[in-house]
Amino acid sequence: MSDAVPEPEPEPETEPEPEQAEPGVRTDPGYEPAAPAPLGVPRDPTGNAEVDAGLARLADADHLATDGHVEVYEDVHRGLRDALTALDTRPGPPAPPSPPSPYDRRS
């Protein structure tokens, strides 16, 4: 039996783990994402001017990076919601006629 303390074994050197990236995102050095490009989705006119203007606005997203799409989509959503709300608005009953004024009478 010996009183010598055994020396700890050196831990093998490992490379630090890369930071977790979002799924589908390449982290290779030198990787350049593709430039924004139109998707080529046809936008058929609906006949409603407000809706057609909103659909035309979607084309603005074709030239923006992905992080710029949210602003366009929210703007279009707001416009479409307003157009639908306007369709639900029913005209009220006609206003009652105003009472005749005493000054309207001619003798």
PDB file of C-alpha atoms in Angstrom:
ATOM      1  CA  MET A   1       0.000   0.000   0.000  1.00  0.00           C
ATOM      2  CA  SER A   2       1.338   3.366  -0.858  1.00  0.00           C
ATOM      3  CA  ASP A   3       0.386   6.819   0.402  1.00  0.00           C
ATOM      4  CA  ALA A   4       0.775   8.327  -3.075  1.00  0.00           C
ATOM      5  CA  VAL A   5      -2.297  10.016  -4.476  1.00  0.00           C
ATOM      6  CA  PRO A   6      -3.000   8.997  -8.027  1.00  0.00           C
ATOM      7  CA  GLU A   7      -2.939  11.884 -10.470  1.00  0.00           C
ATOM      8  CA  PRO A   8      -6.243  12.588 -12.165  1.00  0.00           C
ATOM      9  CA  GLU A   9      -6.455  11.637 -15.807  1.00  0.00           C
ATOM     10  CA  PRO A  10      -6.521  14.673 -18.081  1.00  0.00           C
ATOM     11  CA  GLU A  11      -9.901  15.248 -19.716  1.00  0.00           C
ATOM     12  CA  PRO A  12      -9.818  15.014 -23.483  1.00  0.00           C
ATOM     13  CA  GLU A  13     -10.078  18.402 -25.093  1.00  0.00           C
ATOM     14  CA  THR A  14     -13.352  18.911 -26.883  1.00  0.00           C
ATOM     15  CA  GLU A  15     -14.425  21.705 -29.120  1.00  0.00           C
ATOM     16  CA  PRO A  16     -17.067  23.962 -27.640  1.00  0.00           C
ATOM     17  CA  GLU A  17     -20.550  23.196 -28.904  1.00  0.00           C
ATOM     18  CA  PRO A  18     -21.801  25.697 -31.452  1.00  0.00           C
ATOM     19  CA  GLU A  19     -24.704  27.860 -30.367  1.00  0.00           C
ATOM     20  CA  GLN A  20     -28.036  26.328 -31.165  1.00  0.00           C
ATOM     21  CA  ALA A  21     -29.371  27.816 -34.375  1.00  0.00           C
ATOM     22  CA  GLU A  22     -32.933  27.867 -35.558  1.00  0.00           C
ATOM     23  CA  PRO A  23     -33.930  24.771 -37.524  1.00  0.00           C
ATOM     24  CA  GLY A  24     -33.257  25.205 -41.213  1.00  0.00           C
ATOM     25  CA  VAL A  25     -30.733  28.013 -40.707  1.00  0.00           C
ATOM     26  CA  ARG A  26     -27.262  27.237 -41.953  1.00  0.00           C
ATOM     27  CA  THR A  27     -24.413  28.426 -39.765  1.00  0.00           C
ATOM     28  CA  ASP A  28     -21.583  27.535 -42.140  1.00  0.00           C
ATOM     29  CA  PRO A  29     -19.015  30.293 -42.491  1.00  0.00           C
ATOM     30  CA  GLY A  30     -19.376  32.026 -45.813  1.00  0.00           C
ATOM     31  CA  TYR A  31     -23.050  31.108 -46.166  1.00  0.00           C
ATOM     32  CA  GLU A  32     -25.058  33.881 -47.754  1.00  0.00           C
ATOM     33  CA  PRO A  33     -28.861  33.650 -47.748  1.00  0.00           C
ATOM     34  CA  ALA A  34     -30.628  34.031 -51.060  1.00  0.00           C
ATOM     35  CA  ALA A  35     -31.827  37.484 -52.032  1.00  0.00           C
ATOM     36  CA  PRO A  36     -35.560  38.234 -51.760  1.00  0.00           C
ATOM     37  CA  ALA A  37     -37.468  37.027 -54.785  1.00  0.00           C
ATOM     38  CA  PRO A  38     -41.125  37.031 -55.799  1.00  0.00           C
ATOM     39  CA  LEU A  39     -42.963  33.783 -55.094  1.00  0.00           C
ATOM     40  CA  GLY A  40     -44.932  34.038 -58.310  1.00  0.00           C
ATOM     41  CA  VAL A  41     -48.303  33.553 -56.627  1.00  0.00           C
ATOM     42  CA  PRO A  42     -51.050  34.920 -58.896  1.00  0.00           C
ATOM     43  CA  ARG A  43     -53.307  37.567 -57.410  1.00  0.00           C
ATOM     44  CA  ASP A  44     -56.657  37.524 -59.190  1.00  0.00           C
ATOM     45  CA  PRO A  45     -58.840  40.621 -58.890  1.00  0.00           C
ATOM     46  CA  THR A  46     -61.859  40.194 -56.623  1.00  0.00           C
ATOM     47  CA  GLY A  47     -63.963  43.093 -57.860  1.00  0.00           C
ATOM     48  CA  ASN A  48     -63.800  44.832 -54.472  1.00  0.00           C
ATOM     49  CA  ALA A  49     -61.456  47.824 -54.676  1.00  0.00           C
ATOM     50  CA  GLU A  50     -60.377  47.641 -51.008  1.00  0.00           C
ATOM     51  CA  VAL A  51     -59.607  43.919 -51.164  1.00  0.00           C
ATOM     52  CA  ASP A  52     -57.781  44.271 -54.487  1.00  0.00           C
ATOM     53  CA  ALA A  53     -55.650  47.079 -53.023  1.00  0.00           C
ATOM     54  CA  GLY A  54     -54.725  44.816 -50.091  1.00  0.00           C
ATOM     55  CA  LEU A  55     -53.780  41.966 -52.411  1.00  0.00           C
ATOM     56  CA  ALA A  56     -51.669  44.333 -54.498  1.00  0.00           C
ATOM     57  CA  ARG A  57     -49.930  45.466 -51.292  1.00  0.00           C
ATOM     58  CA  LEU A  58     -48.796  41.865 -50.720  1.00  0.00           C
ATOM     59  CA  ALA A  59     -46.474  42.300 -53.705  1.00  0.00           C
ATOM     60  CA  ASP A  60     -44.424  44.694 -51.552  1.00  0.00           C
ATOM     61  CA  ALA A  61     -43.304  41.724 -49.450  1.00  0.00           C
ATOM     62  CA  ASP A  62     -41.701  40.109 -52.530  1.00  0.00           C
ATOM     63  CA  HIS A  63     -38.828  42.594 -52.401  1.00  0.00           C
ATOM     64  CA  LEU A  64     -38.219  42.587 -48.646  1.00  0.00           C
ATOM     65  CA  ALA A  65     -36.159  40.322 -46.444  1.00  0.00           C
ATOM     66  CA  THR A  66     -38.221  37.931 -44.329  1.00  0.00           C
ATOM     67  CA  ASP A  67     -38.127  40.153 -41.246  1.00  0.00           C
ATOM     68  CA  GLY A  68     -39.840  42.915 -43.248  1.00  0.00           C
ATOM     69  CA  HIS A  69     -42.822  40.736 -44.214  1.00  0.00           C
ATOM     70  CA  VAL A  70     -44.582  41.125 -40.858  1.00  0.00           C
ATOM     71  CA  GLU A  71     -45.260  44.831 -41.350  1.00  0.00           C
ATOM     72  CA  VAL A  72     -46.763  44.236 -44.805  1.00  0.00           C
ATOM     73  CA  TYR A  73     -48.884  41.277 -43.639  1.00  0.00           C
ATOM     74  CA  GLU A  74     -50.223  43.199 -40.638  1.00  0.00           C
ATOM     75  CA  ASP A  75     -51.099  46.168 -42.849  1.00  0.00           C
ATOM     76  CA  VAL A  76     -52.936  43.944 -45.350  1.00  0.00           C
ATOM     77  CA  HIS A  77     -54.712  42.073 -42.539  1.00  0.00           C
ATOM     78  CA  ARG A  78     -55.889  45.371 -41.028  1.00  0.00           C
ATOM     79  CA  GLY A  79     -57.236  46.524 -44.412  1.00  0.00           C
ATOM     80  CA  LEU A  80     -59.038  43.253 -45.094  1.00  0.00           C
ATOM     81  CA  ARG A  81     -60.548  43.262 -41.612  1.00  0.00           C
ATOM     82  CA  ASP A  82     -61.804  46.822 -42.158  1.00  0.00           C
ATOM     83  CA  ALA A  83     -63.312  45.822 -45.526  1.00  0.00           C
ATOM     84  CA  LEU A  84     -65.138  42.887 -43.907  1.00  0.00           C
ATOM     85  CA  THR A  85     -66.359  45.073 -41.067  1.00  0.00           C
ATOM     86  CA  ALA A  86     -67.739  47.551 -43.604  1.00  0.00           C
ATOM     87  CA  LEU A  87     -69.681  44.719 -45.271  1.00  0.00           C
ATOM     88  CA  ASP A  88     -71.275  43.820 -41.936  1.00  0.00           C
ATOM     89  CA  THR A  89     -72.407  47.375 -41.286  1.00  0.00           C
ATOM     90  CA  ARG A  90     -76.096  47.575 -42.029  1.00  0.00           C
ATOM     91  CA  PRO A  91     -77.722  50.865 -42.827  1.00  0.00           C
ATOM     92  CA  GLY A  92     -79.917  52.087 -40.009  1.00  0.00           C
ATOM     93  CA  PRO A  93     -83.508  53.222 -40.317  1.00  0.00           C
ATOM     94  CA  PRO A  94     -84.010  56.475 -42.157  1.00  0.00           C
ATOM     95  CA  ALA A  95     -83.763  59.567 -40.051  1.00  0.00           C
ATOM     96  CA  PRO A  96     -87.134  60.945 -38.989  1.00  0.00           C
ATOM     97  CA  PRO A  97     -88.137  64.072 -40.821  1.00  0.00           C
ATOM     98  CA  SER A  98     -87.385  67.227 -38.950  1.00  0.00           C
ATOM     99  CA  PRO A  99     -90.414  69.001 -37.518  1.00  0.00           C
ATOM    100  CA  PRO A 100     -91.567  71.907 -39.587  1.00  0.00           C
ATOM    101  CA  SER A 101     -90.238  75.234 -38.516  1.00  0.00           C
ATOM    102  CA  PRO A 102     -92.743  78.003 -37.787  1.00  0.00           C
ATOM    103  CA  TYR A 103     -90.786  80.187 -40.168  1.00  0.00           C
ATOM    104  CA  ASP A 104     -91.434  77.815 -43.089  1.00  0.00           C
ATOM    105  CA  ARG A 105     -95.134  78.776 -43.242  1.00  0.00           C
ATOM    106  CA  ARG A 106     -96.082  81.408 -45.714  1.00  0.00           C
ATOM    107  CA  SER A 107     -99.387  83.139 -45.644  1.00  0.00           C
TER     108      SER A 107
END
